[in-house]
Structures are given as structure tokens and as C-alpha cells.
Amino acid sequence: GAGVSQSPSNKVTEKGKDVELRCDPISGHTALYWYRQSLGQGLEFLIYFQGNSAPDKSGLPSDRFSAERTGGSVSTLTIQRTQQEDSAVYLCASSFSGLARNNEQFFGPGTRLTVL
Amino acid sequence: AQKITQTQPGMFVQEKEAVTLDCTYDTSDQSYGLFWYKQPSSGEMIFLIYQGSYDEQNATEGRYSLNFQKARKSANLVISASQLGDSAMYFCAMREVGNQFYFGTGTSLTVIP
């Protein structure tokens, strides 16, 4: 597809379970970003990738959160031992690198995670 | 210090009027980019407009314009001739050389018929 895709679109899980969220960026985009957005709130930065490496992991809330990116393309965000406060929409975005004009982020539709 | 500050949690504007959404930023980089995104109730993030730090003219995209005041580190979004469909959350963002994006907390705009 032409845009950023994320799967699943919705995930309901029980407290304590692990979840994996997937992001397929736009082909050719070297930068990939994960954000978390709670209801009615702004975007909380989690992590970003340049290629397969993550120069900035500062936003990951705890060691229960991890992310990887393989082949400079697909990324997976894993949340272990989920807690109710993890409930949010997880947004993925991708972009070309650099400050060239209009290297904006393109966002996926998000994964709505609900932890019961 | 916050990288992006949006001081207006909520704004109201009459249909067909213009509205300005405030954004200030903090960076020590000389090269950076400023962006505005719109997020309607459907949740999608829609890119609106971009301003580069070296651009001398204010960016414009249709009814959107960016009032860029570099010395004040402000990048306000101006929406002219507001429409009901403009009701949404608006986020200001900055990209620095290291590719990191920083987002503000957003402004909720409501257009009144």
C-alpha cells in the first residue's frame, strides 16, 4: 500500500499479557517513529529508528517496552506484562531522513490497545 | 524545557472567520523544520504545512499559513475562512537535524456555525 499501515487496528488484552504491535512504513522511508496517545491527550514520543538502529529510546516508559526494526522496514513494538495504564492508541509514523523540504512524518491509523 | 509549547488547550472560532493557533519552540540548532498537523475526531494525523528554518517567506497552503517569527521562536498557524470541517486537534511539531520530532500538546479547535 501507499501509506503507513499498522496492525492490529484494535487489541484487547488482559493485564499481565504480552502484546506485539506492528508497523509497516512507507517504502523508502528510513526514519520510523512510535508514539503513544491517551484519550484526548497529545502525542507521547516513545522511540525512533534510523534504519535499523534506534538513536533515541528515551521515551520508552519502562523496561516492559521494547521495539525493533528489521531490514530497515517493518517495526514491532512489544509491551510485556501489560498494565491498565498502557491502554492508549499507539501511532507509528515514517519519513525520509534529513531536513529537506516537506520531509514530514506520515502517520499510520494507529493501534488501539485496551488492557483489561 | 519543552521543545514545543502550545498554550491554547481549546479555541473557538466563528465559521468563515480567521483563527490563529499559537506555537513556540525551543532549539539551539540552526537548521530545523516546523510542522503543523491536524487530527480530527477520526484519529488520523493529517499534515498541513511546513516551514524550514532558512525559509525567508512564510509558508502557505491554501487556507493555511504559518506566521514564522524566527527571533521569537514562534510558528503560529493561521486558518483563514474557517469551515466546520476544521474542527479538530491541531499539533505543532519540530524536527531537528537528528531527525527527532517533537510535538506540542495540541490545541482543540471548534468552529461554530
PDB file of N, CA and C in Angstrom, chain A residues 31 33 35 37 41-43 45 48 50 56 91 95-107, chain B residues 31-33 35 37 39 43 45 47 50 52 55 59 89 91 95-101 103-105:
ATOM      1  N   ALA A  31      13.378   6.693   8.310  1.00  0.00           N
ATOM      2  CA  ALA A  31      13.085   7.038   9.703  1.00  0.00           C
ATOM      3  C   ALA A  31      11.704   6.505  10.086  1.00  0.00           C
ATOM      4  N   TYR A  33       8.967   6.136  13.576  1.00  0.00           N
ATOM      5  CA  TYR A  33       8.691   6.688  14.904  1.00  0.00           C
ATOM      6  C   TYR A  33       7.504   5.965  15.532  1.00  0.00           C
ATOM      7  N   TYR A  35       4.714   6.545  18.716  1.00  0.00           N
ATOM      8  CA  TYR A  35       4.137   7.462  19.688  1.00  0.00           C
ATOM      9  C   TYR A  35       2.995   6.763  20.412  1.00  0.00           C
ATOM     10  N   GLN A  37      -0.682   7.810  22.383  1.00  0.00           N
ATOM     11  CA  GLN A  37      -1.650   8.882  22.602  1.00  0.00           C
ATOM     12  C   GLN A  37      -2.794   8.367  23.451  1.00  0.00           C
ATOM     13  N   GLN A  41      -5.403  13.306  24.671  1.00  0.00           N
ATOM     14  CA  GLN A  41      -4.088  13.860  25.016  1.00  0.00           C
ATOM     15  C   GLN A  41      -3.223  14.042  23.774  1.00  0.00           C
ATOM     16  N   GLY A  42      -2.058  14.631  23.984  1.00  0.00           N
ATOM     17  CA  GLY A  42      -1.112  14.812  22.896  1.00  0.00           C
ATOM     18  C   GLY A  42      -0.332  13.553  22.628  1.00  0.00           C
ATOM     19  N   LEU A  43       0.643  13.693  21.755  1.00  0.00           N
ATOM     20  CA  LEU A  43       1.477  12.554  21.382  1.00  0.00           C
ATOM     21  C   LEU A  43       2.650  12.431  22.343  1.00  0.00           C
ATOM     22  N   PHE A  45       6.132  10.724  22.704  1.00  0.00           N
ATOM     23  CA  PHE A  45       7.172  10.061  21.925  1.00  0.00           C
ATOM     24  C   PHE A  45       7.672   8.825  22.668  1.00  0.00           C
ATOM     25  N   TYR A  48      12.450   6.215  18.201  1.00  0.00           N
ATOM     26  CA  TYR A  48      12.533   6.354  16.761  1.00  0.00           C
ATOM     27  C   TYR A  48      13.729   5.589  16.227  1.00  0.00           C
ATOM     28  N   GLN A  50      16.424   5.039  12.929  1.00  0.00           N
ATOM     29  CA  GLN A  50      17.069   5.490  11.709  1.00  0.00           C
ATOM     30  C   GLN A  50      17.650   4.226  11.085  1.00  0.00           C
ATOM     31  N   ASP A  56      17.365   7.056  19.600  1.00  0.00           N
ATOM     32  CA  ASP A  56      16.685   7.677  20.737  1.00  0.00           C
ATOM     33  C   ASP A  56      15.602   6.753  21.266  1.00  0.00           C
ATOM     34  N   LEU A  91       0.636   5.048  17.843  1.00  0.00           N
ATOM     35  CA  LEU A  91       0.773   5.551  16.476  1.00  0.00           C
ATOM     36  C   LEU A  91       2.186   5.335  15.970  1.00  0.00           C
ATOM     37  N   SER A  95       9.165   8.618   7.738  1.00  0.00           N
ATOM     38  CA  SER A  95       9.542   9.756   6.915  1.00  0.00           C
ATOM     39  C   SER A  95      10.874   9.479   6.245  1.00  0.00           C
ATOM     40  N   PHE A  96      11.184  10.301   5.251  1.00  0.00           N
ATOM     41  CA  PHE A  96      12.546  10.325   4.749  1.00  0.00           C
ATOM     42  C   PHE A  96      13.405  11.001   5.814  1.00  0.00           C
ATOM     43  N   SER A  97      14.685  10.778   5.742  1.00  0.00           N
ATOM     44  CA  SER A  97      15.574  11.397   6.714  1.00  0.00           C
ATOM     45  C   SER A  97      15.991  12.773   6.225  1.00  0.00           C
ATOM     46  N   GLY A  98      16.475  13.562   7.151  1.00  0.00           N
ATOM     47  CA  GLY A  98      17.011  14.848   6.775  1.00  0.00           C
ATOM     48  C   GLY A  98      15.980  15.948   6.838  1.00  0.00           C
ATOM     49  N   LEU A  99      16.447  17.151   6.628  1.00  0.00           N
ATOM     50  CA  LEU A  99      15.598  18.326   6.760  1.00  0.00           C
ATOM     51  C   LEU A  99      15.201  18.897   5.411  1.00  0.00           C
ATOM     52  N   ALA A 100      15.186  18.064   4.403  1.00  0.00           N
ATOM     53  CA  ALA A 100      14.709  18.552   3.108  1.00  0.00           C
ATOM     54  C   ALA A 100      13.259  18.984   3.238  1.00  0.00           C
ATOM     55  N   ARG A 101      12.904  19.873   2.386  1.00  0.00           N
ATOM     56  CA  ARG A 101      11.549  20.423   2.454  1.00  0.00           C
ATOM     57  C   ARG A 101      10.502  19.310   2.424  1.00  0.00           C
ATOM     58  N   ASN A 102       9.536  19.478   3.297  1.00  0.00           N
ATOM     59  CA  ASN A 102       8.410  18.553   3.346  1.00  0.00           C
ATOM     60  C   ASN A 102       8.800  17.112   3.671  1.00  0.00           C
ATOM     61  N   ASN A 103       9.865  16.918   4.430  1.00  0.00           N
ATOM     62  CA  ASN A 103      10.132  15.573   4.944  1.00  0.00           C
ATOM     63  C   ASN A 103       9.274  15.336   6.169  1.00  0.00           C
ATOM     64  N   GLU A 104       7.971  15.485   5.958  1.00  0.00           N
ATOM     65  CA  GLU A 104       7.089  15.339   7.100  1.00  0.00           C
ATOM     66  C   GLU A 104       6.888  13.873   7.432  1.00  0.00           C
ATOM     67  N   GLN A 105       6.376  13.629   8.602  1.00  0.00           N
ATOM     68  CA  GLN A 105       6.012  12.283   9.006  1.00  0.00           C
ATOM     69  C   GLN A 105       4.658  11.927   8.400  1.00  0.00           C
ATOM     70  N   PHE A 106       4.575  10.705   7.951  1.00  0.00           N
ATOM     71  CA  PHE A 106       3.300  10.144   7.523  1.00  0.00           C
ATOM     72  C   PHE A 106       2.878   9.149   8.602  1.00  0.00           C
ATOM     73  N   PHE A 107       1.675   9.331   9.073  1.00  0.00           N
ATOM     74  CA  PHE A 107       1.204   8.525  10.195  1.00  0.00           C
ATOM     75  C   PHE A 107       0.349   7.357   9.730  1.00  0.00           C
TER      76      PHE A 107
ATOM     77  N   SER B  31      19.474  24.642  11.830  1.00  0.00           N
ATOM     78  CA  SER B  31      18.621  24.008  10.833  1.00  0.00           C
ATOM     79  C   SER B  31      17.548  23.186  11.520  1.00  0.00           C
ATOM     80  N   TYR B  32      16.334  23.493  11.210  1.00  0.00           N
ATOM     81  CA  TYR B  32      15.219  22.742  11.780  1.00  0.00           C
ATOM     82  C   TYR B  32      13.998  22.968  10.907  1.00  0.00           C
ATOM     83  N   GLY B  33      13.004  22.135  11.102  1.00  0.00           N
ATOM     84  CA  GLY B  33      11.758  22.265  10.361  1.00  0.00           C
ATOM     85  C   GLY B  33      10.586  22.330  11.314  1.00  0.00           C
ATOM     86  N   PHE B  35       6.323  22.001  11.654  1.00  0.00           N
ATOM     87  CA  PHE B  35       5.186  21.351  11.002  1.00  0.00           C
ATOM     88  C   PHE B  35       3.913  21.604  11.806  1.00  0.00           C
ATOM     89  N   TYR B  37       0.107  19.650  12.172  1.00  0.00           N
ATOM     90  CA  TYR B  37      -0.733  18.512  11.839  1.00  0.00           C
ATOM     91  C   TYR B  37      -2.127  18.747  12.397  1.00  0.00           C
ATOM     92  N   GLN B  39      -5.629  16.647  13.612  1.00  0.00           N
ATOM     93  CA  GLN B  39      -6.150  15.343  13.983  1.00  0.00           C
ATOM     94  C   GLN B  39      -7.646  15.466  14.247  1.00  0.00           C
ATOM     95  N   GLY B  43      -9.184  10.405  14.340  1.00  0.00           N
ATOM     96  CA  GLY B  43      -7.903   9.970  14.875  1.00  0.00           C
ATOM     97  C   GLY B  43      -6.731  10.030  13.917  1.00  0.00           C
ATOM     98  N   MET B  45      -3.802  11.472  11.597  1.00  0.00           N
ATOM     99  CA  MET B  45      -2.952  12.653  11.666  1.00  0.00           C
ATOM    100  C   MET B  45      -2.716  13.134  10.248  1.00  0.00           C
ATOM    101  N   PHE B  47      -1.004  15.956   7.753  1.00  0.00           N
ATOM    102  CA  PHE B  47      -0.012  17.004   7.609  1.00  0.00           C
ATOM    103  C   PHE B  47      -0.651  18.212   6.944  1.00  0.00           C
ATOM    104  N   TYR B  50       4.438  23.123   6.300  1.00  0.00           N
ATOM    105  CA  TYR B  50       5.831  23.013   6.724  1.00  0.00           C
ATOM    106  C   TYR B  50       6.546  24.356   6.544  1.00  0.00           C
ATOM    107  N   GLY B  52      10.640  25.684   6.877  1.00  0.00           N
ATOM    108  CA  GLY B  52      12.039  25.430   7.173  1.00  0.00           C
ATOM    109  C   GLY B  52      12.663  26.636   7.848  1.00  0.00           C
ATOM    110  N   ASP B  55      13.794  29.257   5.510  1.00  0.00           N
ATOM    111  CA  ASP B  55      12.825  29.846   4.581  1.00  0.00           C
ATOM    112  C   ASP B  55      12.560  31.286   4.981  1.00  0.00           C
ATOM    113  N   ALA B  59       5.277  30.128   5.030  1.00  0.00           N
ATOM    114  CA  ALA B  59       4.666  29.074   4.226  1.00  0.00           C
ATOM    115  C   ALA B  59       3.157  29.276   4.125  1.00  0.00           C
ATOM    116  N   MET B  89      -8.194  18.612  16.579  1.00  0.00           N
ATOM    117  CA  MET B  89      -6.992  18.928  17.343  1.00  0.00           C
ATOM    118  C   MET B  89      -5.901  19.322  16.370  1.00  0.00           C
ATOM    119  N   PHE B  91      -1.733  20.035  16.101  1.00  0.00           N
ATOM    120  CA  PHE B  91      -0.452  19.839  16.754  1.00  0.00           C
ATOM    121  C   PHE B  91       0.650  20.546  15.983  1.00  0.00           C
ATOM    122  N   ARG B  95      11.201  19.393  13.844  1.00  0.00           N
ATOM    123  CA  ARG B  95      12.181  18.377  13.526  1.00  0.00           C
ATOM    124  C   ARG B  95      13.551  19.024  13.547  1.00  0.00           C
ATOM    125  N   GLU B  96      14.451  18.408  14.321  1.00  0.00           N
ATOM    126  CA  GLU B  96      15.817  18.893  14.360  1.00  0.00           C
ATOM    127  C   GLU B  96      16.690  18.062  13.439  1.00  0.00           C
ATOM    128  N   VAL B  97      17.948  18.428  13.350  1.00  0.00           N
ATOM    129  CA  VAL B  97      18.855  17.786  12.407  1.00  0.00           C
ATOM    130  C   VAL B  97      18.950  16.294  12.647  1.00  0.00           C
ATOM    131  N   GLY B  98      18.857  15.885  13.899  1.00  0.00           N
ATOM    132  CA  GLY B  98      18.982  14.470  14.222  1.00  0.00           C
ATOM    133  C   GLY B  98      17.761  13.636  13.913  1.00  0.00           C
ATOM    134  N   ASN B  99      16.809  14.200  13.185  1.00  0.00           N
ATOM    135  CA  ASN B  99      15.590  13.502  12.774  1.00  0.00           C
ATOM    136  C   ASN B  99      14.569  13.318  13.886  1.00  0.00           C
ATOM    137  N   GLN B 100      14.894  13.774  15.080  1.00  0.00           N
ATOM    138  CA  GLN B 100      13.909  13.655  16.149  1.00  0.00           C
ATOM    139  C   GLN B 100      12.789  14.673  15.933  1.00  0.00           C
ATOM    140  N   PHE B 101      11.566  14.215  16.114  1.00  0.00           N
ATOM    141  CA  PHE B 101      10.396  15.085  16.047  1.00  0.00           C
ATOM    142  C   PHE B 101       9.913  15.364  17.463  1.00  0.00           C
ATOM    143  N   PHE B 103       6.558  17.088  19.447  1.00  0.00           N
ATOM    144  CA  PHE B 103       5.180  17.560  19.290  1.00  0.00           C
ATOM    145  C   PHE B 103       4.739  18.370  20.492  1.00  0.00           C
ATOM    146  N   GLY B 104       3.886  19.347  20.245  1.00  0.00           N
ATOM    147  CA  GLY B 104       3.235  20.063  21.320  1.00  0.00           C
ATOM    148  C   GLY B 104       2.057  19.274  21.851  1.00  0.00           C
ATOM    149  N   THR B 105       1.415  19.820  22.857  1.00  0.00           N
ATOM    150  CA  THR B 105       0.290  19.140  23.499  1.00  0.00           C
ATOM    151  C   THR B 105      -1.019  19.319  22.747  1.00  0.00           C
TER     152      THR B 105
END
